[in-house]
């Protein structure tokens, strides 16, 4: 009924930058909060950043000043611009969205994840 598809991950060196994208599609009436989570091997999934429908943002303390979350409501897309990346091994970034569908139901949707590896 609703899909979230992430893109933009890759392998890069410390200090580099990436821009992740996540596009929602399907029977969407509106999207409320959208967020980015990440999970490293052997660790729990953690919230990285969240943005409300009106553009209010919150970030994990360790990424403040380096990451920027944004959204384009016309495209049903959320972005995560990541600068000054620190070493992290094979971390999967997931997007999440609270969605109201056209038939009036509310869903919490997750993307399949996009892999980010930062190594020297």
mmCIF file of C-alpha atoms in Angstrom, residues 4 14 23-24 27 34 39 41 51-52 55 59 63-64 66 77 83-84 86 88 90 106 109 116 120:
data_model
loop_
_atom_site.group_PDB
_atom_site.id
_atom_site.type_symbol
_atom_site.label_atom_id
_atom_site.label_comp_id
_atom_site.label_asym_id
_atom_site.label_seq_id
_atom_site.Cartn_x
_atom_site.Cartn_y
_atom_site.Cartn_z
ATOM 1 C CA UNK A 4 9.606 3.945 1.294
ATOM 2 C CA UNK A 14 36.225 9.810 7.171
ATOM 3 C CA UNK A 23 10.890 8.675 -1.338
ATOM 4 C CA UNK A 24 7.467 7.552 -0.199
ATOM 5 C CA UNK A 27 -1.832 5.422 -1.470
ATOM 6 C CA UNK A 34 9.629 11.489 8.836
ATOM 7 C CA UNK A 39 21.917 0.452 12.930
ATOM 8 C CA UNK A 41 26.345 -4.502 13.417
ATOM 9 C CA UNK A 51 11.399 16.192 10.879
ATOM 10 C CA UNK A 52 7.737 17.058 11.272
ATOM 11 C CA UNK A 55 9.646 21.263 9.124
ATOM 12 C CA UNK A 59 18.764 15.391 16.021
ATOM 13 C CA UNK A 63 25.237 14.389 14.746
ATOM 14 C CA UNK A 64 24.174 17.941 15.551
ATOM 15 C CA UNK A 66 27.079 17.732 10.917
ATOM 16 C CA UNK A 77 10.697 12.731 0.080
ATOM 17 C CA UNK A 83 28.868 16.002 6.481
ATOM 18 C CA UNK A 84 32.119 15.334 8.315
ATOM 19 C CA UNK A 86 33.153 9.653 11.171
ATOM 20 C CA UNK A 88 31.640 3.573 11.059
ATOM 21 C CA UNK A 90 28.672 -1.080 7.483
ATOM 22 C CA UNK A 106 -2.583 5.458 9.662
ATOM 23 C CA UNK A 109 6.322 2.646 7.336
ATOM 24 C CA UNK A 116 26.845 3.542 4.655
ATOM 25 C CA UNK A 120 40.129 4.796 6.050
#
